[in-house]
Amino acid sequence: QVQLVQSGAEVRIPGASVEVSCRASGYSFTEYVIHWVRQAPGQGLEWIGWVNPPSGTTLYTQRFQGRVTMTRDTTTTTAFMELNSLTSDETAIYYCVRENGHTGIFDYWGQGTLVSVSS
Amino acid sequence: QSVLTQPPSVSGAPGQRVTISCTGDSSNIGARYDVHWYQQVPGTAPKLLIYNDNRRPSGVPDRFSGSKSGTSASLAITGLQAEDEADYYCQTYDRSLNDHLFGTGTTVTVL
């Protein structure tokens, strides 16, 4: 069965960086785009960007450009998201999500990784 | 930042029907991009509930249905059950922003 298993919770101070990983299994990793979405406590869902596993091509929403880097390792079927210059209001759960084909449908979600940013 | 507006909350008694609206504009829903809906039970990851405006993934009860017209979409839940208490989000693509957008989210409460 399709699974996206994310790395564990992280704690960072403001200004630091964090990398979250997402290991995919149960399907052909290079055939589906991986997106990253975050959710601050008590808030809604915010789309961050995507990485296309076969090529490594990425696209980020404008507000994160210059601060986020999405990569992938096809040998370990793992996607990564690094976010730099963290601020305290970026405490959130970060999800990796599989897009079904190129349809915009987010059909499988990771369990989420809590990133806490506090001094 | 979302330009997809949903009501913050809706409620209904068990067995009743509730609807959730998702209002966009000519760059997203009005541009005929498909709308998808997700259900998020507190403390868990979102789950795909409706895709391509009105299609249900395998395993989703037919109590859930979706529709779209103009610059808005709707999710209906008929025969409301206690297990339907959750947050619901619409999602689509915006060609002006070149972004995937989520709605502001709606909390469904079963009275």
PDB file of C-alpha atoms in Angstrom:
ATOM      1  CA  GLN A   1       0.000   0.000   0.000  1.00  0.00           C
ATOM      2  CA  VAL A   2       1.121   3.586  -0.611  1.00  0.00           C
ATOM      3  CA  GLN A   3       2.879   5.096   2.387  1.00  0.00           C
ATOM      4  CA  LEU A   4       4.640   8.377   3.025  1.00  0.00           C
ATOM      5  CA  VAL A   5       6.593   8.230   6.273  1.00  0.00           C
ATOM      6  CA  GLN A   6       8.055  11.471   7.560  1.00  0.00           C
ATOM      7  CA  SER A   7      10.871  12.194   9.942  1.00  0.00           C
ATOM      8  CA  GLY A   8      10.258  13.052  13.574  1.00  0.00           C
ATOM      9  CA  ALA A   9       9.487  16.302  15.329  1.00  0.00           C
ATOM     10  CA  GLU A  10      12.096  19.055  15.334  1.00  0.00           C
ATOM     11  CA  VAL A  11      12.776  22.038  17.581  1.00  0.00           C
ATOM     12  CA  ARG A  12      14.646  25.058  16.262  1.00  0.00           C
ATOM     13  CA  ILE A  13      15.486  28.572  17.400  1.00  0.00           C
ATOM     14  CA  PRO A  14      14.523  31.548  15.219  1.00  0.00           C
ATOM     15  CA  GLY A  15      16.923  32.025  12.325  1.00  0.00           C
ATOM     16  CA  ALA A  16      17.831  28.357  12.122  1.00  0.00           C
ATOM     17  CA  SER A  17      17.122  25.863   9.354  1.00  0.00           C
ATOM     18  CA  VAL A  18      15.263  22.571   9.368  1.00  0.00           C
ATOM     19  CA  GLU A  19      15.127  19.618   6.994  1.00  0.00           C
ATOM     20  CA  VAL A  20      12.170  17.256   6.917  1.00  0.00           C
ATOM     21  CA  SER A  21      12.292  13.943   5.080  1.00  0.00           C
ATOM     22  CA  CYS A  22       9.526  11.883   3.515  1.00  0.00           C
ATOM     23  CA  ARG A  23      10.153   8.251   2.589  1.00  0.00           C
ATOM     24  CA  ALA A  24       7.785   6.855  -0.017  1.00  0.00           C
ATOM     25  CA  SER A  25       6.871   3.222  -0.488  1.00  0.00           C
ATOM     26  CA  GLY A  26       4.248   1.084  -2.174  1.00  0.00           C
ATOM     27  CA  TYR A  27       4.405   2.786  -5.573  1.00  0.00           C
ATOM     28  CA  SER A  28       6.857   3.896  -8.248  1.00  0.00           C
ATOM     29  CA  PHE A  29       8.521   6.943  -6.648  1.00  0.00           C
ATOM     30  CA  THR A  30       9.559   8.535  -9.931  1.00  0.00           C
ATOM     31  CA  GLU A  31       6.059   8.580 -11.377  1.00  0.00           C
ATOM     32  CA  TYR A  32       4.430  11.019  -8.935  1.00  0.00           C
ATOM     33  CA  VAL A  33       5.167  14.590  -7.876  1.00  0.00           C
ATOM     34  CA  ILE A  34       5.646  15.224  -4.149  1.00  0.00           C
ATOM     35  CA  HIS A  35       4.219  18.405  -2.645  1.00  0.00           C
ATOM     36  CA  TRP A  36       4.800  19.987   0.734  1.00  0.00           C
ATOM     37  CA  VAL A  37       1.979  21.585   2.732  1.00  0.00           C
ATOM     38  CA  ARG A  38       2.070  23.103   6.189  1.00  0.00           C
ATOM     39  CA  GLN A  39      -0.470  23.822   8.908  1.00  0.00           C
ATOM     40  CA  ALA A  40       0.138  26.172  11.798  1.00  0.00           C
ATOM     41  CA  PRO A  41      -1.585  25.316  15.108  1.00  0.00           C
ATOM     42  CA  GLY A  42      -5.319  25.863  14.786  1.00  0.00           C
ATOM     43  CA  GLN A  43      -4.923  27.207  11.252  1.00  0.00           C
ATOM     44  CA  GLY A  44      -5.619  26.064   7.721  1.00  0.00           C
ATOM     45  CA  LEU A  45      -3.520  24.338   5.080  1.00  0.00           C
ATOM     46  CA  GLU A  46      -0.839  26.239   3.164  1.00  0.00           C
ATOM     47  CA  TRP A  47       0.794  24.930   0.009  1.00  0.00           C
ATOM     48  CA  ILE A  48       4.585  25.410  -0.120  1.00  0.00           C
ATOM     49  CA  GLY A  49       5.712  23.812  -3.392  1.00  0.00           C
ATOM     50  CA  TRP A  50       6.590  20.591  -5.180  1.00  0.00           C
ATOM     51  CA  VAL A  51       9.465  18.449  -6.369  1.00  0.00           C
ATOM     52  CA  ASN A  52       9.279  16.183  -9.398  1.00  0.00           C
ATOM     53  CA  PRO A  53      11.250  13.030  -8.517  1.00  0.00           C
ATOM     54  CA  PRO A  54      12.440  11.905 -11.966  1.00  0.00           C
ATOM     55  CA  SER A  55      14.108  15.234 -12.780  1.00  0.00           C
ATOM     56  CA  GLY A  56      14.435  17.005  -9.439  1.00  0.00           C
ATOM     57  CA  THR A  57      12.586  19.984 -10.894  1.00  0.00           C
ATOM     58  CA  THR A  58      10.958  22.166  -8.272  1.00  0.00           C
ATOM     59  CA  LEU A  59       8.411  24.942  -7.995  1.00  0.00           C
ATOM     60  CA  TYR A  60       7.800  27.000  -4.874  1.00  0.00           C
ATOM     61  CA  THR A  61       5.093  29.448  -3.969  1.00  0.00           C
ATOM     62  CA  GLN A  62       6.414  32.983  -4.047  1.00  0.00           C
ATOM     63  CA  ARG A  63       6.454  33.659  -0.311  1.00  0.00           C
ATOM     64  CA  PHE A  64       8.923  30.809   0.245  1.00  0.00           C
ATOM     65  CA  GLN A  65      11.194  31.412  -2.730  1.00  0.00           C
ATOM     66  CA  GLY A  66      14.778  31.892  -1.615  1.00  0.00           C
ATOM     67  CA  ARG A  67      14.178  30.163   1.714  1.00  0.00           C
ATOM     68  CA  VAL A  68      12.985  26.694   0.793  1.00  0.00           C
ATOM     69  CA  THR A  69      14.750  23.887  -1.045  1.00  0.00           C
ATOM     70  CA  MET A  70      13.044  20.667  -2.074  1.00  0.00           C
ATOM     71  CA  THR A  71      15.121  17.722  -3.184  1.00  0.00           C
ATOM     72  CA  ARG A  72      14.787  13.990  -3.626  1.00  0.00           C
ATOM     73  CA  ASP A  73      16.872  10.842  -3.546  1.00  0.00           C
ATOM     74  CA  THR A  74      15.546   8.294  -6.000  1.00  0.00           C
ATOM     75  CA  THR A  75      17.748   5.514  -4.623  1.00  0.00           C
ATOM     76  CA  THR A  76      16.077   5.715  -1.215  1.00  0.00           C
ATOM     77  CA  THR A  77      12.714   6.984  -2.569  1.00  0.00           C
ATOM     78  CA  THR A  78      12.876   9.898  -0.165  1.00  0.00           C
ATOM     79  CA  ALA A  79      11.889  13.530  -0.628  1.00  0.00           C
ATOM     80  CA  PHE A  80      13.330  16.339   1.462  1.00  0.00           C
ATOM     81  CA  MET A  81      12.299  19.863   2.309  1.00  0.00           C
ATOM     82  CA  GLU A  82      14.711  22.332   3.864  1.00  0.00           C
ATOM     83  CA  LEU A  83      13.419  25.651   5.182  1.00  0.00           C
ATOM     84  CA  ASN A  84      15.862  28.367   6.209  1.00  0.00           C
ATOM     85  CA  SER A  85      15.670  31.490   8.360  1.00  0.00           C
ATOM     86  CA  LEU A  86      12.822  30.129  10.437  1.00  0.00           C
ATOM     87  CA  THR A  87      10.640  32.550  12.391  1.00  0.00           C
ATOM     88  CA  SER A  88       8.554  31.792  15.467  1.00  0.00           C
ATOM     89  CA  ASP A  89       5.310  32.020  13.503  1.00  0.00           C
ATOM     90  CA  GLU A  90       6.456  29.134  11.333  1.00  0.00           C
ATOM     91  CA  THR A  91       5.790  26.617  14.050  1.00  0.00           C
ATOM     92  CA  ALA A  92       3.612  24.161  12.164  1.00  0.00           C
ATOM     93  CA  ILE A  93       3.027  20.612  11.048  1.00  0.00           C
ATOM     94  CA  TYR A  94       4.681  20.045   7.691  1.00  0.00           C
ATOM     95  CA  TYR A  95       3.159  17.389   5.426  1.00  0.00           C
ATOM     96  CA  CYS A  96       4.501  15.707   2.332  1.00  0.00           C
ATOM     97  CA  VAL A  97       1.775  14.810  -0.126  1.00  0.00           C
ATOM     98  CA  ARG A  98       1.643  12.745  -3.304  1.00  0.00           C
ATOM     99  CA  GLU A  99      -0.058  14.225  -6.342  1.00  0.00           C
ATOM    100  CA  ASN A 100      -2.044  11.742  -8.403  1.00  0.00           C
ATOM    101  CA  GLY A 101      -0.627  11.955 -11.914  1.00  0.00           C
ATOM    102  CA  HIS A 102      -0.554  15.616 -12.895  1.00  0.00           C
ATOM    103  CA  THR A 103      -4.124  16.208 -11.811  1.00  0.00           C
ATOM    104  CA  GLY A 104      -3.721  18.467  -8.795  1.00  0.00           C
ATOM    105  CA  ILE A 105      -5.289  15.740  -6.657  1.00  0.00           C
ATOM    106  CA  PHE A 106      -3.430  15.139  -3.400  1.00  0.00           C
ATOM    107  CA  ASP A 107      -4.232  11.489  -2.852  1.00  0.00           C
ATOM    108  CA  TYR A 108      -1.796  10.370  -0.153  1.00  0.00           C
ATOM    109  CA  TRP A 109      -0.462  12.355   2.797  1.00  0.00           C
ATOM    110  CA  GLY A 110       2.401  11.743   5.173  1.00  0.00           C
ATOM    111  CA  GLN A 111       1.669  11.678   8.891  1.00  0.00           C
ATOM    112  CA  GLY A 112       3.126  15.158   9.314  1.00  0.00           C
ATOM    113  CA  THR A 113       6.206  16.503  11.075  1.00  0.00           C
ATOM    114  CA  LEU A 114       5.876  19.097  13.819  1.00  0.00           C
ATOM    115  CA  VAL A 115       8.493  21.813  13.552  1.00  0.00           C
ATOM    116  CA  SER A 116       8.567  24.045  16.609  1.00  0.00           C
ATOM    117  CA  VAL A 117      10.387  27.368  16.395  1.00  0.00           C
ATOM    118  CA  SER A 118      11.057  29.065  19.696  1.00  0.00           C
ATOM    119  CA  SER A 119      13.804  30.951  21.417  1.00  0.00           C
TER     120      SER A 119
ATOM    121  CA  GLN B   1      -3.317  34.228   1.771  1.00  0.00           C
ATOM    122  CA  SER B   2      -6.007  31.890   0.485  1.00  0.00           C
ATOM    123  CA  VAL B   3      -8.415  33.269  -2.084  1.00  0.00           C
ATOM    124  CA  LEU B   4     -10.789  30.346  -1.611  1.00  0.00           C
ATOM    125  CA  THR B   5     -13.321  31.366   1.006  1.00  0.00           C
ATOM    126  CA  GLN B   6     -15.260  28.874   3.123  1.00  0.00           C
ATOM    127  CA  PRO B   7     -17.595  29.459   6.080  1.00  0.00           C
ATOM    128  CA  PRO B   8     -15.687  28.969   9.345  1.00  0.00           C
ATOM    129  CA  SER B   9     -18.233  26.527  10.701  1.00  0.00           C
ATOM    130  CA  VAL B  10     -21.426  24.660   9.945  1.00  0.00           C
ATOM    131  CA  SER B  11     -23.461  22.419  12.201  1.00  0.00           C
ATOM    132  CA  GLY B  12     -26.363  20.032  12.048  1.00  0.00           C
ATOM    133  CA  ALA B  13     -28.159  17.342  13.956  1.00  0.00           C
ATOM    134  CA  PRO B  14     -27.555  13.677  13.208  1.00  0.00           C
ATOM    135  CA  GLY B  15     -29.318  12.695  10.013  1.00  0.00           C
ATOM    136  CA  GLN B  16     -29.522  16.220   8.664  1.00  0.00           C
ATOM    137  CA  ARG B  17     -27.927  17.635   5.533  1.00  0.00           C
ATOM    138  CA  VAL B  18     -25.239  20.299   5.626  1.00  0.00           C
ATOM    139  CA  THR B  19     -23.429  22.086   2.834  1.00  0.00           C
ATOM    140  CA  ILE B  20     -20.074  23.835   2.729  1.00  0.00           C
ATOM    141  CA  SER B  21     -19.365  26.481   0.121  1.00  0.00           C
ATOM    142  CA  CYS B  22     -16.004  27.312  -1.428  1.00  0.00           C
ATOM    143  CA  THR B  23     -15.907  30.640  -3.236  1.00  0.00           C
ATOM    144  CA  GLY B  24     -13.099  31.533  -5.614  1.00  0.00           C
ATOM    145  CA  ASP B  25     -12.750  33.719  -8.679  1.00  0.00           C
ATOM    146  CA  SER B  26     -12.048  33.712 -12.403  1.00  0.00           C
ATOM    147  CA  SER B  27      -8.420  32.644 -11.901  1.00  0.00           C
ATOM    148  CA  ASN B  28      -9.195  29.407 -10.131  1.00  0.00           C
ATOM    149  CA  ILE B  29     -12.641  27.811  -9.848  1.00  0.00           C
ATOM    150  CA  GLY B  30     -14.036  30.109 -12.534  1.00  0.00           C
ATOM    151  CA  ALA B  31     -11.217  29.059 -14.859  1.00  0.00           C
ATOM    152  CA  ARG B  32     -12.683  25.564 -14.723  1.00  0.00           C
ATOM    153  CA  TYR B  33      -9.935  23.996 -12.688  1.00  0.00           C
ATOM    154  CA  ASP B  34     -11.135  20.918 -10.836  1.00  0.00           C
ATOM    155  CA  VAL B  35     -11.987  21.304  -7.170  1.00  0.00           C
ATOM    156  CA  HIS B  36     -11.035  18.693  -4.600  1.00  0.00           C
ATOM    157  CA  TRP B  37     -12.140  18.313  -0.994  1.00  0.00           C
ATOM    158  CA  TYR B  38     -10.294  16.962   2.045  1.00  0.00           C
ATOM    159  CA  GLN B  39     -11.506  15.852   5.457  1.00  0.00           C
ATOM    160  CA  GLN B  40      -9.248  16.356   8.458  1.00  0.00           C
ATOM    161  CA  VAL B  41     -10.140  14.733  11.750  1.00  0.00           C
ATOM    162  CA  PRO B  42      -8.383  16.647  14.566  1.00  0.00           C
ATOM    163  CA  GLY B  43      -4.904  15.310  15.221  1.00  0.00           C
ATOM    164  CA  THR B  44      -4.634  13.496  11.900  1.00  0.00           C
ATOM    165  CA  ALA B  45      -3.493  14.277   8.360  1.00  0.00           C
ATOM    166  CA  PRO B  46      -6.042  15.410   5.786  1.00  0.00           C
ATOM    167  CA  LYS B  47      -7.690  12.724   3.681  1.00  0.00           C
ATOM    168  CA  LEU B  48      -8.948  13.023   0.116  1.00  0.00           C
ATOM    169  CA  LEU B  49     -12.754  13.079   0.201  1.00  0.00           C
ATOM    170  CA  ILE B  50     -13.922  14.326  -3.215  1.00  0.00           C
ATOM    171  CA  TYR B  51     -11.871  14.823  -6.388  1.00  0.00           C
ATOM    172  CA  ASN B  52     -12.583  16.393  -9.771  1.00  0.00           C
ATOM    173  CA  ASP B  53     -15.529  18.361  -8.404  1.00  0.00           C
ATOM    174  CA  ASN B  54     -17.801  15.395  -7.669  1.00  0.00           C
ATOM    175  CA  ARG B  55     -15.952  12.068  -7.705  1.00  0.00           C
ATOM    176  CA  ARG B  56     -15.528   9.939  -4.584  1.00  0.00           C
ATOM    177  CA  PRO B  57     -12.426   7.832  -3.951  1.00  0.00           C
ATOM    178  CA  SER B  58     -13.012   4.217  -3.122  1.00  0.00           C
ATOM    179  CA  GLY B  59     -14.227   3.843   0.442  1.00  0.00           C
ATOM    180  CA  VAL B  60     -15.810   7.281   0.803  1.00  0.00           C
ATOM    181  CA  PRO B  61     -19.515   6.963   1.640  1.00  0.00           C
ATOM    182  CA  ASP B  62     -21.999   8.282  -0.883  1.00  0.00           C
ATOM    183  CA  ARG B  63     -23.317  10.620   1.839  1.00  0.00           C
ATOM    184  CA  PHE B  64     -20.598  12.956   0.614  1.00  0.00           C
ATOM    185  CA  SER B  65     -21.095  14.741  -2.688  1.00  0.00           C
ATOM    186  CA  GLY B  66     -19.561  17.672  -4.504  1.00  0.00           C
ATOM    187  CA  SER B  67     -20.689  20.180  -7.075  1.00  0.00           C
ATOM    188  CA  LYS B  68     -19.375  23.244  -8.851  1.00  0.00           C
ATOM    189  CA  SER B  69     -20.915  26.219 -10.600  1.00  0.00           C
ATOM    190  CA  GLY B  70     -19.276  29.381 -11.863  1.00  0.00           C
ATOM    191  CA  THR B  71     -16.696  30.569  -9.340  1.00  0.00           C
ATOM    192  CA  SER B  72     -17.953  28.422  -6.458  1.00  0.00           C
ATOM    193  CA  ALA B  73     -17.992  24.808  -5.383  1.00  0.00           C
ATOM    194  CA  SER B  74     -19.909  23.000  -2.663  1.00  0.00           C
ATOM    195  CA  LEU B  75     -19.592  19.933  -0.517  1.00  0.00           C
ATOM    196  CA  ALA B  76     -22.763  18.326   0.806  1.00  0.00           C
ATOM    197  CA  ILE B  77     -23.039  15.817   3.606  1.00  0.00           C
ATOM    198  CA  THR B  78     -26.387  14.058   3.872  1.00  0.00           C
ATOM    199  CA  GLY B  79     -27.436  11.847   6.766  1.00  0.00           C
ATOM    200  CA  LEU B  80     -24.945  13.579   9.050  1.00  0.00           C
ATOM    201  CA  GLN B  81     -23.178  11.254  11.467  1.00  0.00           C
ATOM    202  CA  ALA B  82     -21.100  11.883  14.584  1.00  0.00           C
ATOM    203  CA  GLU B  83     -18.002  10.592  12.788  1.00  0.00           C
ATOM    204  CA  ASP B  84     -18.348  13.433  10.252  1.00  0.00           C
ATOM    205  CA  GLU B  85     -17.165  15.946  12.826  1.00  0.00           C
ATOM    206  CA  ALA B  86     -13.985  17.268  11.257  1.00  0.00           C
ATOM    207  CA  ASP B  87     -12.465  20.133   9.333  1.00  0.00           C
ATOM    208  CA  TYR B  88     -13.084  20.268   5.590  1.00  0.00           C
ATOM    209  CA  TYR B  89     -10.957  22.027   2.980  1.00  0.00           C
ATOM    210  CA  CYS B  90     -11.509  22.708  -0.703  1.00  0.00           C
ATOM    211  CA  GLN B  91      -8.500  22.864  -3.014  1.00  0.00           C
ATOM    212  CA  THR B  92      -7.804  23.857  -6.605  1.00  0.00           C
ATOM    213  CA  TYR B  93      -5.245  25.539  -8.850  1.00  0.00           C
ATOM    214  CA  ASP B  94      -4.911  29.255  -9.501  1.00  0.00           C
ATOM    215  CA  ARG B  95      -3.476  30.274 -12.860  1.00  0.00           C
ATOM    216  CA  SER B  96      -2.684  33.859 -11.853  1.00  0.00           C
ATOM    217  CA  LEU B  97      -0.716  32.857  -8.763  1.00  0.00           C
ATOM    218  CA  ASN B  98       0.573  29.635 -10.359  1.00  0.00           C
ATOM    219  CA  ASP B  99      -0.196  28.055  -7.010  1.00  0.00           C
ATOM    220  CA  HIS B 100      -2.224  25.217  -5.595  1.00  0.00           C
ATOM    221  CA  LEU B 101      -4.703  26.781  -3.197  1.00  0.00           C
ATOM    222  CA  PHE B 102      -6.575  25.503  -0.185  1.00  0.00           C
ATOM    223  CA  GLY B 103      -9.766  26.995   1.110  1.00  0.00           C
ATOM    224  CA  THR B 104      -9.894  28.655   4.492  1.00  0.00           C
ATOM    225  CA  GLY B 105     -11.426  25.536   6.018  1.00  0.00           C
ATOM    226  CA  THR B 106     -14.766  24.711   7.640  1.00  0.00           C
ATOM    227  CA  THR B 107     -15.384  22.949  10.932  1.00  0.00           C
ATOM    228  CA  VAL B 108     -18.410  20.655  10.899  1.00  0.00           C
ATOM    229  CA  THR B 109     -20.079  20.075  14.250  1.00  0.00           C
ATOM    230  CA  VAL B 110     -22.696  17.395  14.829  1.00  0.00           C
ATOM    231  CA  LEU B 111     -25.133  18.653  17.440  1.00  0.00           C
TER     232      LEU B 111
END
